């Protein structure tokens, strides 16, 4: 697999693996299949593994740590802090206080079973704590050798600039896909390009919708959080499904899958913007991982990109990304 360089020197595979759904949010998990999926990802040259302390909560870090225990040197390990959760799964809000940063990092290191986190993200920005204070504590973690590189997730341009002025930001992680074009419109993509920050795109397959595999809500497990996502509701679902059908048609004409078209589109957008863009499609099954990884070999012509743009212009997707958007783009 090709590679990308995030920020000023973090080399990662051109596609990463989002591990969240192995433990929560997308229905029940299967540890054996999840471990096999992570192992297969490493075999395919995927080096960037993405987790967070709040996934599970806490269990996803333990799962990833178990999967990489004998292959640590093959992995660029990314995790996150800032969304507080308790052992029973209840939420404690957003926390960016320096004391919490330090405690969260130590806890993640223990769960992951590693001495250093390669890329440590502020998962959400705490409106009650200046980002400079949070990043001052993060800078101390780098100096102590507990963290190699720093990232921030779902941050607005001004926040990115403030964080970067305190300590270099290696990666900005936010949602970007054919059906979430916000970074192209809200200044985030321009900001990271200007500052030389890499862009890690989560949910590059539109939470699985762009794969074409979701035809009705009955295709989702009862515990799947997407059942309550605005884009999966009523008229929004029907409209978005029509968009995906057109992408399916374009993919079929090229002899690839809709998922591969969506991932190749992101790669092309990265080239167009001059920014290192690394999608991290999440899956808990080997067969979907292999399909996604094969997108690294898919190239879209200018004519194909224009056809995709005609089908999926900015703002065409129906519904908000989350039921509550208050914690994003701060």
PDB file of N, CA, C and O in Angstrom, residues 232-310:
ATOM      1  N   UNK A 232     -30.305   8.554   8.634  1.00  0.00           N
ATOM      2  CA  UNK A 232     -30.879   7.226   8.440  1.00  0.00           C
ATOM      3  C   UNK A 232     -32.375   7.219   8.749  1.00  0.00           C
ATOM      4  O   UNK A 232     -32.967   6.153   8.883  1.00  0.00           O
ATOM      5  N   UNK A 233     -32.986   8.395   8.860  1.00  0.00           N
ATOM      6  CA  UNK A 233     -34.371   8.482   9.268  1.00  0.00           C
ATOM      7  C   UNK A 233     -35.293   8.871   8.115  1.00  0.00           C
ATOM      8  O   UNK A 233     -34.985   9.796   7.344  1.00  0.00           O
ATOM      9  N   UNK A 234     -36.414   8.173   7.986  1.00  0.00           N
ATOM     10  CA  UNK A 234     -37.512   8.564   7.122  1.00  0.00           C
ATOM     11  C   UNK A 234     -37.148   9.060   5.741  1.00  0.00           C
ATOM     12  O   UNK A 234     -36.499   8.360   4.947  1.00  0.00           O
ATOM     13  N   UNK A 235     -37.584  10.285   5.429  1.00  0.00           N
ATOM     14  CA  UNK A 235     -37.350  10.864   4.111  1.00  0.00           C
ATOM     15  C   UNK A 235     -35.853  11.064   3.849  1.00  0.00           C
ATOM     16  O   UNK A 235     -35.411  10.974   2.694  1.00  0.00           O
ATOM     17  N   UNK A 236     -35.086  11.353   4.896  1.00  0.00           N
ATOM     18  CA  UNK A 236     -33.634  11.497   4.713  1.00  0.00           C
ATOM     19  C   UNK A 236     -33.035  10.196   4.178  1.00  0.00           C
ATOM     20  O   UNK A 236     -32.212  10.206   3.257  1.00  0.00           O
ATOM     21  N   UNK A 237     -33.442   9.089   4.774  1.00  0.00           N
ATOM     22  CA  UNK A 237     -32.937   7.784   4.348  1.00  0.00           C
ATOM     23  C   UNK A 237     -33.253   7.550   2.871  1.00  0.00           C
ATOM     24  O   UNK A 237     -32.377   7.150   2.081  1.00  0.00           O
ATOM     25  N   UNK A 238     -34.499   7.797   2.495  1.00  0.00           N
ATOM     26  CA  UNK A 238     -34.921   7.552   1.115  1.00  0.00           C
ATOM     27  C   UNK A 238     -34.132   8.413   0.131  1.00  0.00           C
ATOM     28  O   UNK A 238     -33.685   7.930  -0.922  1.00  0.00           O
ATOM     29  N   UNK A 239     -33.940   9.684   0.453  1.00  0.00           N
ATOM     30  CA  UNK A 239     -33.210  10.577  -0.440  1.00  0.00           C
ATOM     31  C   UNK A 239     -31.737  10.156  -0.552  1.00  0.00           C
ATOM     32  O   UNK A 239     -31.166  10.117  -1.651  1.00  0.00           O
ATOM     33  N   UNK A 240     -31.142   9.822   0.585  1.00  0.00           N
ATOM     34  CA  UNK A 240     -29.729   9.430   0.571  1.00  0.00           C
ATOM     35  C   UNK A 240     -29.523   8.111  -0.152  1.00  0.00           C
ATOM     36  O   UNK A 240     -28.494   7.899  -0.798  1.00  0.00           O
ATOM     37  N   UNK A 241     -30.504   7.227  -0.063  1.00  0.00           N
ATOM     38  CA  UNK A 241     -30.402   5.949  -0.769  1.00  0.00           C
ATOM     39  C   UNK A 241     -30.409   6.169  -2.287  1.00  0.00           C
ATOM     40  O   UNK A 241     -29.700   5.482  -3.029  1.00  0.00           O
ATOM     41  N   UNK A 242     -31.174   7.148  -2.747  1.00  0.00           N
ATOM     42  CA  UNK A 242     -31.190   7.469  -4.173  1.00  0.00           C
ATOM     43  C   UNK A 242     -29.810   7.936  -4.638  1.00  0.00           C
ATOM     44  O   UNK A 242     -29.359   7.584  -5.737  1.00  0.00           O
ATOM     45  N   UNK A 243     -29.134   8.710  -3.815  1.00  0.00           N
ATOM     46  CA  UNK A 243     -27.784   9.172  -4.152  1.00  0.00           C
ATOM     47  C   UNK A 243     -26.820   7.994  -4.258  1.00  0.00           C
ATOM     48  O   UNK A 243     -26.008   7.915  -5.190  1.00  0.00           O
ATOM     49  N   UNK A 244     -26.918   7.091  -3.302  1.00  0.00           N
ATOM     50  CA  UNK A 244     -26.026   5.931  -3.289  1.00  0.00           C
ATOM     51  C   UNK A 244     -26.273   5.041  -4.502  1.00  0.00           C
ATOM     52  O   UNK A 244     -25.330   4.459  -5.065  1.00  0.00           O
ATOM     53  N   UNK A 245     -27.521   4.927  -4.925  1.00  0.00           N
ATOM     54  CA  UNK A 245     -27.827   4.125  -6.107  1.00  0.00           C
ATOM     55  C   UNK A 245     -27.074   4.646  -7.330  1.00  0.00           C
ATOM     56  O   UNK A 245     -26.585   3.873  -8.166  1.00  0.00           O
ATOM     57  N   UNK A 246     -26.948   5.967  -7.423  1.00  0.00           N
ATOM     58  CA  UNK A 246     -26.233   6.544  -8.565  1.00  0.00           C
ATOM     59  C   UNK A 246     -24.730   6.265  -8.468  1.00  0.00           C
ATOM     60  O   UNK A 246     -24.078   6.014  -9.483  1.00  0.00           O
ATOM     61  N   UNK A 247     -24.195   6.292  -7.248  1.00  0.00           N
ATOM     62  CA  UNK A 247     -22.784   5.944  -7.071  1.00  0.00           C
ATOM     63  C   UNK A 247     -22.566   4.473  -7.420  1.00  0.00           C
ATOM     64  O   UNK A 247     -21.563   4.112  -8.044  1.00  0.00           O
ATOM     65  N   UNK A 248     -23.507   3.636  -7.045  1.00  0.00           N
ATOM     66  CA  UNK A 248     -23.425   2.217  -7.398  1.00  0.00           C
ATOM     67  C   UNK A 248     -23.336   2.041  -8.911  1.00  0.00           C
ATOM     68  O   UNK A 248     -22.582   1.197  -9.417  1.00  0.00           O
ATOM     69  N   UNK A 249     -24.119   2.835  -9.627  1.00  0.00           N
ATOM     70  CA  UNK A 249     -24.098   2.748 -11.078  1.00  0.00           C
ATOM     71  C   UNK A 249     -22.753   3.143 -11.647  1.00  0.00           C
ATOM     72  O   UNK A 249     -22.232   2.477 -12.563  1.00  0.00           O
ATOM     73  N   UNK A 250     -22.160   4.212 -11.119  1.00  0.00           N
ATOM     74  CA  UNK A 250     -20.842   4.648 -11.574  1.00  0.00           C
ATOM     75  C   UNK A 250     -19.782   3.594 -11.262  1.00  0.00           C
ATOM     76  O   UNK A 250     -18.883   3.331 -12.072  1.00  0.00           O
ATOM     77  N   UNK A 251     -19.894   2.991 -10.076  1.00  0.00           N
ATOM     78  CA  UNK A 251     -18.925   1.963  -9.677  1.00  0.00           C
ATOM     79  C   UNK A 251     -19.035   0.734 -10.571  1.00  0.00           C
ATOM     80  O   UNK A 251     -18.021   0.167 -11.007  1.00  0.00           O
ATOM     81  N   UNK A 252     -20.262   0.319 -10.861  1.00  0.00           N
ATOM     82  CA  UNK A 252     -20.470  -0.864 -11.698  1.00  0.00           C
ATOM     83  C   UNK A 252     -19.874  -0.651 -13.090  1.00  0.00           C
ATOM     84  O   UNK A 252     -19.275  -1.568 -13.667  1.00  0.00           O
ATOM     85  N   UNK A 253     -20.020   0.561 -13.620  1.00  0.00           N
ATOM     86  CA  UNK A 253     -19.480   0.860 -14.949  1.00  0.00           C
ATOM     87  C   UNK A 253     -17.960   0.778 -14.965  1.00  0.00           C
ATOM     88  O   UNK A 253     -17.350   0.474 -15.996  1.00  0.00           O
ATOM     89  N   UNK A 254     -17.347   0.996 -13.820  1.00  0.00           N
ATOM     90  CA  UNK A 254     -15.885   0.952 -13.717  1.00  0.00           C
ATOM     91  C   UNK A 254     -15.385  -0.431 -13.302  1.00  0.00           C
ATOM     92  O   UNK A 254     -14.179  -0.696 -13.340  1.00  0.00           O
ATOM     93  N   UNK A 255     -16.301  -1.281 -12.876  1.00  0.00           N
ATOM     94  CA  UNK A 255     -15.907  -2.618 -12.456  1.00  0.00           C
ATOM     95  C   UNK A 255     -15.360  -2.678 -11.045  1.00  0.00           C
ATOM     96  O   UNK A 255     -14.566  -3.572 -10.723  1.00  0.00           O
ATOM     97  N   UNK A 256     -15.776  -1.722 -10.204  1.00  0.00           N
ATOM     98  CA  UNK A 256     -15.351  -1.696  -8.806  1.00  0.00           C
ATOM     99  C   UNK A 256     -16.590  -1.557  -7.935  1.00  0.00           C
ATOM    100  O   UNK A 256     -17.719  -1.514  -8.431  1.00  0.00           O
ATOM    101  N   UNK A 257     -16.400  -1.472  -6.613  1.00  0.00           N
ATOM    102  CA  UNK A 257     -17.542  -1.330  -5.717  1.00  0.00           C
ATOM    103  C   UNK A 257     -17.767   0.139  -5.362  1.00  0.00           C
ATOM    104  O   UNK A 257     -16.877   0.984  -5.536  1.00  0.00           O
ATOM    105  N   UNK A 258     -18.941   0.436  -4.839  1.00  0.00           N
ATOM    106  CA  UNK A 258     -19.258   1.799  -4.421  1.00  0.00           C
ATOM    107  C   UNK A 258     -18.305   2.261  -3.317  1.00  0.00           C
ATOM    108  O   UNK A 258     -17.882   3.424  -3.289  1.00  0.00           O
ATOM    109  N   UNK A 259     -17.957   1.357  -2.417  1.00  0.00           N
ATOM    110  CA  UNK A 259     -17.019   1.704  -1.344  1.00  0.00           C
ATOM    111  C   UNK A 259     -15.669   2.109  -1.919  1.00  0.00           C
ATOM    112  O   UNK A 259     -15.038   3.079  -1.466  1.00  0.00           O
ATOM    113  N   UNK A 260     -15.220   1.376  -2.924  1.00  0.00           N
ATOM    114  CA  UNK A 260     -13.922   1.682  -3.529  1.00  0.00           C
ATOM    115  C   UNK A 260     -13.957   3.022  -4.268  1.00  0.00           C
ATOM    116  O   UNK A 260     -12.986   3.775  -4.240  1.00  0.00           O
ATOM    117  N   UNK A 261     -15.060   3.336  -4.891  1.00  0.00           N
ATOM    118  CA  UNK A 261     -15.210   4.648  -5.531  1.00  0.00           C
ATOM    119  C   UNK A 261     -15.143   5.759  -4.485  1.00  0.00           C
ATOM    120  O   UNK A 261     -14.457   6.769  -4.675  1.00  0.00           O
ATOM    121  N   UNK A 262     -15.844   5.579  -3.368  1.00  0.00           N
ATOM    122  CA  UNK A 262     -15.862   6.603  -2.326  1.00  0.00           C
ATOM    123  C   UNK A 262     -14.467   6.840  -1.753  1.00  0.00           C
ATOM    124  O   UNK A 262     -14.068   7.990  -1.496  1.00  0.00           O
ATOM    125  N   UNK A 263     -13.704   5.776  -1.556  1.00  0.00           N
ATOM    126  CA  UNK A 263     -12.357   5.907  -1.010  1.00  0.00           C
ATOM    127  C   UNK A 263     -11.398   6.504  -2.040  1.00  0.00           C
ATOM    128  O   UNK A 263     -10.550   7.334  -1.701  1.00  0.00           O
ATOM    129  N   UNK A 264     -11.537   6.099  -3.291  1.00  0.00           N
ATOM    130  CA  UNK A 264     -10.689   6.654  -4.347  1.00  0.00           C
ATOM    131  C   UNK A 264     -10.991   8.131  -4.553  1.00  0.00           C
ATOM    132  O   UNK A 264     -10.092   8.921  -4.872  1.00  0.00           O
ATOM    133  N   UNK A 265     -12.243   8.518  -4.375  1.00  0.00           N
ATOM    134  CA  UNK A 265     -12.627   9.932  -4.487  1.00  0.00           C
ATOM    135  C   UNK A 265     -11.891  10.759  -3.428  1.00  0.00           C
ATOM    136  O   UNK A 265     -11.367  11.841  -3.722  1.00  0.00           O
ATOM    137  N   UNK A 266     -11.828  10.250  -2.202  1.00  0.00           N
ATOM    138  CA  UNK A 266     -11.113  10.970  -1.141  1.00  0.00           C
ATOM    139  C   UNK A 266      -9.634  11.101  -1.461  1.00  0.00           C
ATOM    140  O   UNK A 266      -9.020  12.154  -1.226  1.00  0.00           O
ATOM    141  N   UNK A 267      -9.050  10.052  -1.990  1.00  0.00           N
ATOM    142  CA  UNK A 267      -7.645  10.104  -2.369  1.00  0.00           C
ATOM    143  C   UNK A 267      -7.417  11.182  -3.419  1.00  0.00           C
ATOM    144  O   UNK A 267      -6.449  11.955  -3.347  1.00  0.00           O
ATOM    145  N   UNK A 268      -8.330  11.250  -4.391  1.00  0.00           N
ATOM    146  CA  UNK A 268      -8.219  12.266  -5.436  1.00  0.00           C
ATOM    147  C   UNK A 268      -8.389  13.665  -4.869  1.00  0.00           C
ATOM    148  O   UNK A 268      -7.700  14.608  -5.290  1.00  0.00           O
ATOM    149  N   UNK A 269      -9.286  13.831  -3.905  1.00  0.00           N
ATOM    150  CA  UNK A 269      -9.485  15.144  -3.286  1.00  0.00           C
ATOM    151  C   UNK A 269      -8.237  15.580  -2.529  1.00  0.00           C
ATOM    152  O   UNK A 269      -7.893  16.770  -2.491  1.00  0.00           O
ATOM    153  N   UNK A 270      -7.551  14.612  -1.925  1.00  0.00           N
ATOM    154  CA  UNK A 270      -6.303  14.945  -1.249  1.00  0.00           C
ATOM    155  C   UNK A 270      -5.262  15.456  -2.227  1.00  0.00           C
ATOM    156  O   UNK A 270      -4.584  16.462  -1.980  1.00  0.00           O
ATOM    157  N   UNK A 271      -5.143  14.771  -3.354  1.00  0.00           N
ATOM    158  CA  UNK A 271      -4.197  15.208  -4.380  1.00  0.00           C
ATOM    159  C   UNK A 271      -4.551  16.598  -4.890  1.00  0.00           C
ATOM    160  O   UNK A 271      -3.690  17.470  -5.049  1.00  0.00           O
ATOM    161  N   UNK A 272      -5.834  16.820  -5.116  1.00  0.00           N
ATOM    162  CA  UNK A 272      -6.312  18.108  -5.616  1.00  0.00           C
ATOM    163  C   UNK A 272      -6.015  19.244  -4.644  1.00  0.00           C
ATOM    164  O   UNK A 272      -5.647  20.355  -5.047  1.00  0.00           O
ATOM    165  N   UNK A 273      -6.150  18.969  -3.348  1.00  0.00           N
ATOM    166  CA  UNK A 273      -5.971  20.009  -2.336  1.00  0.00           C
ATOM    167  C   UNK A 273      -4.516  20.186  -1.913  1.00  0.00           C
ATOM    168  O   UNK A 273      -4.182  21.147  -1.218  1.00  0.00           O
ATOM    169  N   UNK A 274      -3.658  19.246  -2.305  1.00  0.00           N
ATOM    170  CA  UNK A 274      -2.266  19.316  -1.887  1.00  0.00           C
ATOM    171  C   UNK A 274      -2.061  18.942  -0.437  1.00  0.00           C
ATOM    172  O   UNK A 274      -1.045  19.275   0.171  1.00  0.00           O
ATOM    173  N   UNK A 275      -3.025  18.228   0.132  1.00  0.00           N
ATOM    174  CA  UNK A 275      -2.986  17.832   1.545  1.00  0.00           C
ATOM    175  C   UNK A 275      -2.888  16.316   1.656  1.00  0.00           C
ATOM    176  O   UNK A 275      -3.518  15.590   0.879  1.00  0.00           O
ATOM    177  N   UNK A 276      -2.115  15.836   2.617  1.00  0.00           N
ATOM    178  CA  UNK A 276      -2.045  14.397   2.869  1.00  0.00           C
ATOM    179  C   UNK A 276      -3.346  13.954   3.524  1.00  0.00           C
ATOM    180  O   UNK A 276      -3.628  14.311   4.663  1.00  0.00           O
ATOM    181  N   UNK A 277      -4.156  13.212   2.791  1.00  0.00           N
ATOM    182  CA  UNK A 277      -5.457  12.755   3.276  1.00  0.00           C
ATOM    183  C   UNK A 277      -5.419  11.244   3.444  1.00  0.00           C
ATOM    184  O   UNK A 277      -5.084  10.518   2.506  1.00  0.00           O
ATOM    185  N   UNK A 278      -5.757  10.781   4.638  1.00  0.00           N
ATOM    186  CA  UNK A 278      -5.756   9.347   4.944  1.00  0.00           C
ATOM    187  C   UNK A 278      -7.127   8.956   5.479  1.00  0.00           C
ATOM    188  O   UNK A 278      -7.491   9.320   6.607  1.00  0.00           O
ATOM    189  N   UNK A 279      -7.932   8.246   4.700  1.00  0.00           N
ATOM    190  CA  UNK A 279      -9.213   7.759   5.213  1.00  0.00           C
ATOM    191  C   UNK A 279      -8.999   6.580   6.148  1.00  0.00           C
ATOM    192  O   UNK A 279      -8.063   5.797   5.972  1.00  0.00           O
ATOM    193  N   UNK A 280      -9.866   6.468   7.137  1.00  0.00           N
ATOM    194  CA  UNK A 280      -9.780   5.344   8.068  1.00  0.00           C
ATOM    195  C   UNK A 280     -11.124   4.610   8.119  1.00  0.00           C
ATOM    196  O   UNK A 280     -11.831   4.659   9.127  1.00  0.00           O
ATOM    197  N   UNK A 281     -11.499   3.933   7.041  1.00  0.00           N
ATOM    198  CA  UNK A 281     -12.761   3.197   7.064  1.00  0.00           C
ATOM    199  C   UNK A 281     -12.763   2.171   8.182  1.00  0.00           C
ATOM    200  O   UNK A 281     -11.781   1.471   8.392  1.00  0.00           O
ATOM    201  N   UNK A 282     -13.875   2.115   8.878  1.00  0.00           N
ATOM    202  CA  UNK A 282     -13.979   1.163   9.976  1.00  0.00           C
ATOM    203  C   UNK A 282     -14.682  -0.099   9.535  1.00  0.00           C
ATOM    204  O   UNK A 282     -15.656  -0.062   8.785  1.00  0.00           O
ATOM    205  N   UNK A 283     -14.190  -1.216   9.966  1.00  0.00           N
ATOM    206  CA  UNK A 283     -14.873  -2.489   9.727  1.00  0.00           C
ATOM    207  C   UNK A 283     -14.423  -3.480  10.780  1.00  0.00           C
ATOM    208  O   UNK A 283     -13.341  -3.343  11.355  1.00  0.00           O
ATOM    209  N   UNK A 284     -15.265  -4.475  11.008  1.00  0.00           N
ATOM    210  CA  UNK A 284     -14.907  -5.541  11.948  1.00  0.00           C
ATOM    211  C   UNK A 284     -14.881  -6.892  11.246  1.00  0.00           C
ATOM    212  O   UNK A 284     -14.886  -7.932  11.895  1.00  0.00           O
ATOM    213  N   UNK A 285     -14.846  -6.847   9.894  1.00  0.00           N
ATOM    214  CA  UNK A 285     -14.845  -8.092   9.125  1.00  0.00           C
ATOM    215  C   UNK A 285     -13.741  -8.069   8.073  1.00  0.00           C
ATOM    216  O   UNK A 285     -13.550  -7.080   7.374  1.00  0.00           O
ATOM    217  N   UNK A 286     -13.056  -9.191   7.942  1.00  0.00           N
ATOM    218  CA  UNK A 286     -11.919  -9.298   7.027  1.00  0.00           C
ATOM    219  C   UNK A 286     -12.337  -9.004   5.584  1.00  0.00           C
ATOM    220  O   UNK A 286     -11.630  -8.313   4.847  1.00  0.00           O
ATOM    221  N   UNK A 287     -13.480  -9.511   5.157  1.00  0.00           N
ATOM    222  CA  UNK A 287     -13.852  -9.368   3.742  1.00  0.00           C
ATOM    223  C   UNK A 287     -14.067  -7.912   3.368  1.00  0.00           C
ATOM    224  O   UNK A 287     -13.712  -7.480   2.261  1.00  0.00           O
ATOM    225  N   UNK A 288     -14.640  -7.112   4.274  1.00  0.00           N
ATOM    226  CA  UNK A 288     -14.824  -5.695   3.980  1.00  0.00           C
ATOM    227  C   UNK A 288     -13.492  -4.952   4.039  1.00  0.00           C
ATOM    228  O   UNK A 288     -13.258  -4.015   3.275  1.00  0.00           O
ATOM    229  N   UNK A 289     -12.628  -5.365   4.947  1.00  0.00           N
ATOM    230  CA  UNK A 289     -11.300  -4.767   5.018  1.00  0.00           C
ATOM    231  C   UNK A 289     -10.567  -4.950   3.693  1.00  0.00           C
ATOM    232  O   UNK A 289      -9.974  -4.004   3.157  1.00  0.00           O
ATOM    233  N   UNK A 290     -10.605  -6.159   3.152  1.00  0.00           N
ATOM    234  CA  UNK A 290      -9.896  -6.433   1.901  1.00  0.00           C
ATOM    235  C   UNK A 290     -10.483  -5.628   0.748  1.00  0.00           C
ATOM    236  O   UNK A 290      -9.747  -5.127  -0.121  1.00  0.00           O
ATOM    237  N   UNK A 291     -11.790  -5.492   0.729  1.00  0.00           N
ATOM    238  CA  UNK A 291     -12.436  -4.677  -0.311  1.00  0.00           C
ATOM    239  C   UNK A 291     -11.990  -3.221  -0.208  1.00  0.00           C
ATOM    240  O   UNK A 291     -11.647  -2.580  -1.213  1.00  0.00           O
ATOM    241  N   UNK A 292     -11.975  -2.693   1.014  1.00  0.00           N
ATOM    242  CA  UNK A 292     -11.558  -1.305   1.215  1.00  0.00           C
ATOM    243  C   UNK A 292     -10.098  -1.097   0.835  1.00  0.00           C
ATOM    244  O   UNK A 292      -9.741  -0.113   0.173  1.00  0.00           O
ATOM    245  N   UNK A 293      -9.241  -2.012   1.255  1.00  0.00           N
ATOM    246  CA  UNK A 293      -7.810  -1.873   0.984  1.00  0.00           C
ATOM    247  C   UNK A 293      -7.530  -1.868  -0.513  1.00  0.00           C
ATOM    248  O   UNK A 293      -6.614  -1.175  -0.983  1.00  0.00           O
ATOM    249  N   UNK A 294      -8.319  -2.604  -1.276  1.00  0.00           N
ATOM    250  CA  UNK A 294      -8.117  -2.673  -2.720  1.00  0.00           C
ATOM    251  C   UNK A 294      -8.386  -1.334  -3.401  1.00  0.00           C
ATOM    252  O   UNK A 294      -7.964  -1.116  -4.547  1.00  0.00           O
ATOM    253  N   UNK A 295      -9.059  -0.423  -2.711  1.00  0.00           N
ATOM    254  CA  UNK A 295      -9.318   0.904  -3.276  1.00  0.00           C
ATOM    255  C   UNK A 295      -8.025   1.686  -3.489  1.00  0.00           C
ATOM    256  O   UNK A 295      -8.001   2.653  -4.257  1.00  0.00           O
ATOM    257  N   UNK A 296      -6.946   1.267  -2.842  1.00  0.00           N
ATOM    258  CA  UNK A 296      -5.663   1.947  -3.019  1.00  0.00           C
ATOM    259  C   UNK A 296      -5.178   1.846  -4.461  1.00  0.00           C
ATOM    260  O   UNK A 296      -4.360   2.655  -4.915  1.00  0.00           O
ATOM    261  N   UNK A 297      -5.689   0.861  -5.195  1.00  0.00           N
ATOM    262  CA  UNK A 297      -5.288   0.666  -6.593  1.00  0.00           C
ATOM    263  C   UNK A 297      -6.260   1.306  -7.585  1.00  0.00           C
ATOM    264  O   UNK A 297      -6.055   1.236  -8.789  1.00  0.00           O
ATOM    265  N   UNK A 298      -7.335   1.906  -7.079  1.00  0.00           N
ATOM    266  CA  UNK A 298      -8.352   2.495  -7.955  1.00  0.00           C
ATOM    267  C   UNK A 298      -8.012   3.951  -8.241  1.00  0.00           C
ATOM    268  O   UNK A 298      -7.769   4.734  -7.316  1.00  0.00           O
ATOM    269  N   UNK A 299      -7.987   4.309  -9.516  1.00  0.00           N
ATOM    270  CA  UNK A 299      -7.749   5.693  -9.922  1.00  0.00           C
ATOM    271  C   UNK A 299      -8.965   6.185 -10.689  1.00  0.00           C
ATOM    272  O   UNK A 299      -9.484   5.494 -11.568  1.00  0.00           O
ATOM    273  N   UNK A 300      -9.404   7.388 -10.384  1.00  0.00           N
ATOM    274  CA  UNK A 300     -10.563   7.981 -11.044  1.00  0.00           C
ATOM    275  C   UNK A 300     -10.106   9.027 -12.052  1.00  0.00           C
ATOM    276  O   UNK A 300      -9.281   9.891 -11.716  1.00  0.00           O
ATOM    277  N   UNK A 301     -10.622   8.953 -13.248  1.00  0.00           N
ATOM    278  CA  UNK A 301     -10.285   9.930 -14.284  1.00  0.00           C
ATOM    279  C   UNK A 301     -10.988  11.250 -13.994  1.00  0.00           C
ATOM    280  O   UNK A 301     -11.914  11.314 -13.169  1.00  0.00           O
ATOM    281  N   UNK A 302     -10.576  12.289 -14.691  1.00  0.00           N
ATOM    282  CA  UNK A 302     -11.235  13.592 -14.528  1.00  0.00           C
ATOM    283  C   UNK A 302     -12.717  13.485 -14.880  1.00  0.00           C
ATOM    284  O   UNK A 302     -13.570  14.090 -14.212  1.00  0.00           O
ATOM    285  N   UNK A 303     -13.027  12.727 -15.904  1.00  0.00           N
ATOM    286  CA  UNK A 303     -14.420  12.562 -16.322  1.00  0.00           C
ATOM    287  C   UNK A 303     -15.227  11.838 -15.245  1.00  0.00           C
ATOM    288  O   UNK A 303     -16.381  12.199 -14.969  1.00  0.00           O
ATOM    289  N   UNK A 304     -14.614  10.828 -14.628  1.00  0.00           N
ATOM    290  CA  UNK A 304     -15.311  10.093 -13.564  1.00  0.00           C
ATOM    291  C   UNK A 304     -15.515  10.978 -12.340  1.00  0.00           C
ATOM    292  O   UNK A 304     -16.569  10.935 -11.697  1.00  0.00           O
ATOM    293  N   UNK A 305     -14.521  11.781 -12.014  1.00  0.00           N
ATOM    294  CA  UNK A 305     -14.656  12.693 -10.879  1.00  0.00           C
ATOM    295  C   UNK A 305     -15.760  13.713 -11.137  1.00  0.00           C
ATOM    296  O   UNK A 305     -16.523  14.061 -10.217  1.00  0.00           O
ATOM    297  N   UNK A 306     -15.863  14.174 -12.356  1.00  0.00           N
ATOM    298  CA  UNK A 306     -16.920  15.129 -12.698  1.00  0.00           C
ATOM    299  C   UNK A 306     -18.293  14.471 -12.591  1.00  0.00           C
ATOM    300  O   UNK A 306     -19.254  15.090 -12.122  1.00  0.00           O
ATOM    301  N   UNK A 307     -18.381  13.220 -13.002  1.00  0.00           N
ATOM    302  CA  UNK A 307     -19.653  12.499 -12.914  1.00  0.00           C
ATOM    303  C   UNK A 307     -20.059  12.300 -11.454  1.00  0.00           C
ATOM    304  O   UNK A 307     -21.245  12.436 -11.101  1.00  0.00           O
ATOM    305  N   UNK A 308     -19.073  11.990 -10.600  1.00  0.00           N
ATOM    306  CA  UNK A 308     -19.354  11.820  -9.167  1.00  0.00           C
ATOM    307  C   UNK A 308     -19.819  13.149  -8.570  1.00  0.00           C
ATOM    308  O   UNK A 308     -20.771  13.198  -7.783  1.00  0.00           O
ATOM    309  N   UNK A 309     -19.154  14.217  -8.945  1.00  0.00           N
ATOM    310  CA  UNK A 309     -19.506  15.544  -8.427  1.00  0.00           C
ATOM    311  C   UNK A 309     -20.932  15.928  -8.841  1.00  0.00           C
ATOM    312  O   UNK A 309     -21.666  16.550  -8.064  1.00  0.00           O
ATOM    313  N   UNK A 310     -21.324  15.532 -10.021  1.00  0.00           N
ATOM    314  CA  UNK A 310     -22.677  15.824 -10.480  1.00  0.00           C
ATOM    315  C   UNK A 310     -23.713  15.077  -9.647  1.00  0.00           C
ATOM    316  O   UNK A 310     -24.783  15.600  -9.332  1.00  0.00           O
TER     317      UNK A 310
END
